[in-house]
Short mmCIF file of C-alpha atoms in Angstrom, two decimals:
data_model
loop_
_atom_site.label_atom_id
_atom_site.label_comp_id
_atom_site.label_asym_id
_atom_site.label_seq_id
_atom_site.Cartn_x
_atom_site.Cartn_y
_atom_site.Cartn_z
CA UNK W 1 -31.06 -103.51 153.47
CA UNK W 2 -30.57 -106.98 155.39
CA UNK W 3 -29.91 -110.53 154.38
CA UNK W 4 -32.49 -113.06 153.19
CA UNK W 5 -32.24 -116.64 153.41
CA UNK W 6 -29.31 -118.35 154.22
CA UNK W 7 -27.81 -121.16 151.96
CA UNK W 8 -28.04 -124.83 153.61
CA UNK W 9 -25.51 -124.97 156.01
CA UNK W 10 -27.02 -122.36 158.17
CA UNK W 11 -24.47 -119.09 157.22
CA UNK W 12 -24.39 -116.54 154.91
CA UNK W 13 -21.51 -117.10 152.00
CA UNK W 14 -18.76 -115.01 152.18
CA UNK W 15 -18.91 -113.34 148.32
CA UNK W 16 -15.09 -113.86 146.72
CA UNK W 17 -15.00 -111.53 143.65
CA UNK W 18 -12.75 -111.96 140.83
CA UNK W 19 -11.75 -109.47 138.62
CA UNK W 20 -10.69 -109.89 134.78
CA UNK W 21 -8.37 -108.50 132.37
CA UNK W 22 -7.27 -104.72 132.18
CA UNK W 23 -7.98 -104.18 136.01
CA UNK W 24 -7.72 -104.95 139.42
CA UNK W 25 -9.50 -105.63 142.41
CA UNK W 26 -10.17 -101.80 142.61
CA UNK W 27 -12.87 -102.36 140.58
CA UNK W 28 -15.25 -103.94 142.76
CA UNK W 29 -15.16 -101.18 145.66
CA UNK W 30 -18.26 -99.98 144.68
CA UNK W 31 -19.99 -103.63 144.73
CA UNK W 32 -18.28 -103.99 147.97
CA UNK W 33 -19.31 -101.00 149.89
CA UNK W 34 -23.13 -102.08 148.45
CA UNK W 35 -22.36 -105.75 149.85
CA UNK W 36 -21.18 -104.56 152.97
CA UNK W 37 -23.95 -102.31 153.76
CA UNK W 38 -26.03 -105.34 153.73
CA UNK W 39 -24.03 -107.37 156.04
CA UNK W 40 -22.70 -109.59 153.61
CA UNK W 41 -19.37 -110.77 153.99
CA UNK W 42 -17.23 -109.84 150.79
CA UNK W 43 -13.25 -109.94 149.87
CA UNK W 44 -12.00 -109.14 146.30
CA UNK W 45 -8.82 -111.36 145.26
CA UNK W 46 -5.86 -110.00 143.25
CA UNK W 47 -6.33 -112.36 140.23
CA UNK W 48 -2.49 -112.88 138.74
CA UNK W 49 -3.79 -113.10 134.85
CA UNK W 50 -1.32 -115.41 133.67
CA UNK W 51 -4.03 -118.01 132.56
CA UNK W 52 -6.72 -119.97 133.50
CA UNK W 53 -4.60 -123.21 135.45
CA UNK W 54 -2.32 -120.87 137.30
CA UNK W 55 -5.02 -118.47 138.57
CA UNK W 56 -7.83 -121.10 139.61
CA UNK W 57 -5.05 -123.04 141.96
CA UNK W 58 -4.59 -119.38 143.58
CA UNK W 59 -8.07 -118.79 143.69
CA UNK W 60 -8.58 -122.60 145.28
CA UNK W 61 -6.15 -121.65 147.81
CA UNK W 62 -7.73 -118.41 149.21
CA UNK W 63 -11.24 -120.17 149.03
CA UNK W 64 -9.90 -123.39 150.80
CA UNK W 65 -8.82 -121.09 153.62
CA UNK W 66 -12.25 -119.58 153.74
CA UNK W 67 -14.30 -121.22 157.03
CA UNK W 68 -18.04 -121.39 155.42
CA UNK W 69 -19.46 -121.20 152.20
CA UNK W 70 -18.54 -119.35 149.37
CA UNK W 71 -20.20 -117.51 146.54
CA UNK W 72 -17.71 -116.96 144.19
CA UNK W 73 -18.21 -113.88 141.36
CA UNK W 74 -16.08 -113.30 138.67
CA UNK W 75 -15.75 -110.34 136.07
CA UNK W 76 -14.62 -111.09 132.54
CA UNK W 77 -12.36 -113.15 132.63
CA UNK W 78 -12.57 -113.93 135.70
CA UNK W 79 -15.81 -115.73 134.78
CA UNK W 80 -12.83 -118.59 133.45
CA UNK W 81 -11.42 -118.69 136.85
CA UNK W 82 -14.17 -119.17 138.95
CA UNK W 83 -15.20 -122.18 136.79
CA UNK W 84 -12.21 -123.85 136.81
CA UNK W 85 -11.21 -122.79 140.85
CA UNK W 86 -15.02 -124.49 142.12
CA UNK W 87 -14.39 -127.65 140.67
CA UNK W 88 -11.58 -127.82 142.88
CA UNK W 89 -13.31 -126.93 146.03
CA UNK W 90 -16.12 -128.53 148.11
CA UNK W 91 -17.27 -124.77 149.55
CA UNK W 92 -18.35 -123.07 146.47
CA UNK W 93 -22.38 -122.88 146.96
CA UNK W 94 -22.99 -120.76 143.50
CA UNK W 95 -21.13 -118.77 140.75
CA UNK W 96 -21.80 -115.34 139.77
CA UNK W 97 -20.93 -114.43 136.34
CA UNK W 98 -20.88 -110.29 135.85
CA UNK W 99 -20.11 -109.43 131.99
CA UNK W 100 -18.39 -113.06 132.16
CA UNK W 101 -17.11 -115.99 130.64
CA UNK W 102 -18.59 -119.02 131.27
CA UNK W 103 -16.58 -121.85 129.16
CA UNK W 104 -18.08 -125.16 128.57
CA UNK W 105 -15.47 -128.02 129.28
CA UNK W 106 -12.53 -127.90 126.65
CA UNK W 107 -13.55 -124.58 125.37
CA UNK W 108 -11.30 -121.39 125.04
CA UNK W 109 -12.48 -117.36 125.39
CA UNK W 110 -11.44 -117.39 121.69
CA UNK W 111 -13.95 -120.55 120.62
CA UNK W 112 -16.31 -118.09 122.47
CA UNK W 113 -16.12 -114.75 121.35
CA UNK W 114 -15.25 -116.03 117.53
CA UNK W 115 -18.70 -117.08 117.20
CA UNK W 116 -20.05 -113.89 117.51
CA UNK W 117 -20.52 -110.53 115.74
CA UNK W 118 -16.31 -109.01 116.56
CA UNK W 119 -16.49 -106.90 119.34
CA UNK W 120 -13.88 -103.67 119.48
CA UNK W 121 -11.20 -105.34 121.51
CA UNK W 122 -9.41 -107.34 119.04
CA UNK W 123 -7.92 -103.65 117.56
CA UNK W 124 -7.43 -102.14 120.37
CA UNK W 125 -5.07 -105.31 122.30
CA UNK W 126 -1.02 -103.90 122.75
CA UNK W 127 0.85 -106.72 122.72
CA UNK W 128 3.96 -106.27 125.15
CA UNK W 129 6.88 -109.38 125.19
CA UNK W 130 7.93 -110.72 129.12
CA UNK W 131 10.87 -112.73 129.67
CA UNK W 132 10.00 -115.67 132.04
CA UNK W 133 11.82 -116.65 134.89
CA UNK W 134 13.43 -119.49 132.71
CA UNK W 135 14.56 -116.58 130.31
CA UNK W 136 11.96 -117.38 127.83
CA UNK W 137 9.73 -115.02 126.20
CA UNK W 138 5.91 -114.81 126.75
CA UNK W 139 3.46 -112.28 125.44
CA UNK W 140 1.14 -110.39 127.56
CA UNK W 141 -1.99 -108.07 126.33
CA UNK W 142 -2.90 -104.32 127.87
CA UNK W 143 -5.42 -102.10 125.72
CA UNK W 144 -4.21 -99.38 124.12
CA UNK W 145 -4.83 -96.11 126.09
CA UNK W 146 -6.37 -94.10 123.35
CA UNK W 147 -8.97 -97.06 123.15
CA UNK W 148 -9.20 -97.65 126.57
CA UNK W 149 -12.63 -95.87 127.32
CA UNK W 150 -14.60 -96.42 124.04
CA UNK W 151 -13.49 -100.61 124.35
CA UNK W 152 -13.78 -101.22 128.63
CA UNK W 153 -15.78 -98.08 130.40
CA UNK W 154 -17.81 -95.88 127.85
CA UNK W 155 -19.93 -95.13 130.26
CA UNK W 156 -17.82 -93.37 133.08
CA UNK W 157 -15.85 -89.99 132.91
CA UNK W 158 -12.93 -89.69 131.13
CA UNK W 159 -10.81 -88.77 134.00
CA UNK W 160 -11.44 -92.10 135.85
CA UNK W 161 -11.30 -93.69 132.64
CA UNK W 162 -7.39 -92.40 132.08
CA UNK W 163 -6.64 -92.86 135.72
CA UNK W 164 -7.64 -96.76 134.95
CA UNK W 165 -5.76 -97.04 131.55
CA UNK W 166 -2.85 -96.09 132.95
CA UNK W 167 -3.00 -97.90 135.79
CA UNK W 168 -4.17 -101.17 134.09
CA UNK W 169 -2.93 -104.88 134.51
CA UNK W 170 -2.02 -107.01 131.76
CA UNK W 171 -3.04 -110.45 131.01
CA UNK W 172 -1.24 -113.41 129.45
CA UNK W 173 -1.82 -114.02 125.75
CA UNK W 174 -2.32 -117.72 126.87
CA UNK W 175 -5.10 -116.65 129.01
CA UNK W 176 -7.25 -116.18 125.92
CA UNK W 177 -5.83 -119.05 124.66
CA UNK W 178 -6.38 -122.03 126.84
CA UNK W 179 -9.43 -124.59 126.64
CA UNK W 180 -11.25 -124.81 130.11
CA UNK W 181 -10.90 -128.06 131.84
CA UNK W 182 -14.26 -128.01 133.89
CA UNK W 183 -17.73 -126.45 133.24
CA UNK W 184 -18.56 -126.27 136.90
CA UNK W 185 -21.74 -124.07 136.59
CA UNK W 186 -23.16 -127.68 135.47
CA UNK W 187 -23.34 -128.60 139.03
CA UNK W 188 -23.69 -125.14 140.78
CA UNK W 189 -26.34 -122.95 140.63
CA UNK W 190 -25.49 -119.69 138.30
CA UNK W 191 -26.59 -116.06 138.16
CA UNK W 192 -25.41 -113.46 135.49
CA UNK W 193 -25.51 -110.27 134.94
CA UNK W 194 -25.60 -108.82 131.41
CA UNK W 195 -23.85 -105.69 130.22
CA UNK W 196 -25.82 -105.04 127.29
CA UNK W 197 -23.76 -101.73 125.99
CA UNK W 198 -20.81 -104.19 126.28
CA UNK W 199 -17.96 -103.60 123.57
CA UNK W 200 -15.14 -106.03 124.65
CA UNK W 201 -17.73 -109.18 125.62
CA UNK W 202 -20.59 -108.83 122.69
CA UNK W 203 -23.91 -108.75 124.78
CA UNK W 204 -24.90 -111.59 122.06
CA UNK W 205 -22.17 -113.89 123.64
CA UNK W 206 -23.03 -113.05 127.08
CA UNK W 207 -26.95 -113.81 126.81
CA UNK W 208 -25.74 -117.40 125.14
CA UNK W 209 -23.10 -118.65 127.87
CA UNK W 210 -25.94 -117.66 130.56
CA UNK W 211 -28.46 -119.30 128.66
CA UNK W 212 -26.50 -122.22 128.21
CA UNK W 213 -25.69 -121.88 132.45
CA UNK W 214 -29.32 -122.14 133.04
CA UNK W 215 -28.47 -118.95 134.90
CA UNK W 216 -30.80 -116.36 136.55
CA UNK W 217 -30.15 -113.50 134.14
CA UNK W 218 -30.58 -109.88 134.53
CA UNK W 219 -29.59 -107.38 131.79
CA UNK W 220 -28.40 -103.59 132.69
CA UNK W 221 -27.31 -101.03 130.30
CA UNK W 222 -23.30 -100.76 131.33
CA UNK W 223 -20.32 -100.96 129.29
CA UNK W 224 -17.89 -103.63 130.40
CA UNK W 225 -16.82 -102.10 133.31
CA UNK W 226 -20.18 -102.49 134.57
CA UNK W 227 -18.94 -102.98 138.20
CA UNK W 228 -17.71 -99.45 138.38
CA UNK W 229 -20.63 -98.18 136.58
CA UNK W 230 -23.43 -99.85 137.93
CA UNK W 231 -22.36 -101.15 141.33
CA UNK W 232 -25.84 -101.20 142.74
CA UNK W 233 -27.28 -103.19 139.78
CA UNK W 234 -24.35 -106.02 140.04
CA UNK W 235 -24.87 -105.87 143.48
CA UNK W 236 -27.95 -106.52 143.77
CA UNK W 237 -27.96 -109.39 141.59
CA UNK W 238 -25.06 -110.66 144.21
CA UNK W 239 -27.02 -110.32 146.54
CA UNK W 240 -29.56 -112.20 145.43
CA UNK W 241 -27.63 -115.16 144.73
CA UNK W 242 -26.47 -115.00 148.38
CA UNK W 243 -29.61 -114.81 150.14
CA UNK W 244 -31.09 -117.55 147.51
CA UNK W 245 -32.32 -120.58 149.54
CA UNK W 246 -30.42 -123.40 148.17
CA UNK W 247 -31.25 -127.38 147.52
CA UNK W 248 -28.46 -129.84 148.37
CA UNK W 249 -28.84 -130.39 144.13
CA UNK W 250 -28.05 -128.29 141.58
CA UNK W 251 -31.23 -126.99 140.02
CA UNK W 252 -31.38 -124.52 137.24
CA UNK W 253 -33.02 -121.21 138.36
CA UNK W 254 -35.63 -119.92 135.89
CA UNK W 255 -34.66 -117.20 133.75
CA UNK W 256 -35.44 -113.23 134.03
CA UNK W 257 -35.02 -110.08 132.43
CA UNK W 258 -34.25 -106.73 134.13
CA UNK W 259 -34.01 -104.22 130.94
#
């Protein structure tokens, strides 16, 4: 496999992939062993989860220090960051939303997913209390173990699936919480990728906030750990985005289907 076109400026971007709740960067190796064995240059970020201010301005700072263009790609949740982190940052060339949420300006991930048939993540969230630095208290989510598979990776053995419960990362309540400040897909060109056996993001909600994107869609049949599932399907759609010849204007991609 090799590169296509390059975007304006001459380079390839260097893909910056964001994970969401529940996991960790982990997730992405197999995305990044398919991006890599096309020569495209990838790095996954650690994303802190403790809401959607705090983790953009870390995002910002590991794109700012990025030489070159940047497609950044976020998972779940980590759709939130990436829209709030490229309207910060004059290198962002396109978002990538995989199984993602892509906020309009002053909405929350609970405006969102309230609008839609309930998915099976609301009964399965563990609430856990923190104490803050400041000795306050703050509550942070996991999933419960037992509900682990059947709610984030249905589709991958249950050893792995055990391995990842256990070894999951928490996200601040406020996370789901918080109204996004930006919308910056309305000025970037968008792709998404649709996990249509999704039961923590209903497939219903996904298809709207890449509608609403103008994004170039593709539907696979993954649960919502689609990355570890279907590497080669998110990846390609990556890739796509990264060898996509790009206007100095945003233009909204048509629309397609990949059942």
């Amino acid at each position: 496999m090799t590169t296509g076109t390059s975007f304006k400026n001459g380079s390839t971007p260097t893909v910056v992939l964001v994970h969401g709740a529940f996991t960790d960067a982990s997730s992405w190796a197999g995305v990044i062993a398919e991006l890599q064995e096309s020569g495209i240059p990838v790095t996954a970020v650690a994303n802190p989860l403790r809401g959607a201010a705090t983790d953009a301005a870390y995002l910002a700072g590991v794109v700012a220090a990025i030489d070159g263009p940047v497609l950044l790609v976020g998972h779940s949740y980590g759709g939130v960051v990436i829209t709030v982190a490229a309207a910060e940052l004059d290198n962002v060339v396109g978002l990538v939303y995989v199984a993602a949420f892509a906020l309009e300006e002053g909405e929350s991930v609970l405006d969102v997913t309230g609008r839609f048939p309930d998915s099976l993540l609301g009964p399965a969230l563990r609430p856990a209390v923190l104490r803050t630095p400041d000795r306050a208290e703050a509550v942070e989510l996991y999933l419960r173990e037992d509900r682990f598979p059947a709610v984030f990776a249905a589709d991958l053995p249950e050893r792995l699936t055990s391995v990842a419960a256990a070894a999951q990362r928490p996200i601040a309540a406020v996370a789901f919480e918080e109204s996004s400040p930006d919308a910056s897909w309305k000025t970037l060109p968008s792709w998404y990728v649709v996990a249509t056996a999704d039961q923590a993001i209903h497939p219903g909600a996904q298809r709207f906030m890449a509608r609403r994107a103008g994004a170039d869609t593709v539907e696979v049949e993954a649960s919502h750990a689609i990355a570890l599932s279907r590497p080669a399907a998110v990846a390609g759609h990556i890739r796509t985005a990264a060898t996509a010849p790009h206007a100095v204007g945003h233009t909204r991609p048509a629309q397609r289907s990949n059942r």
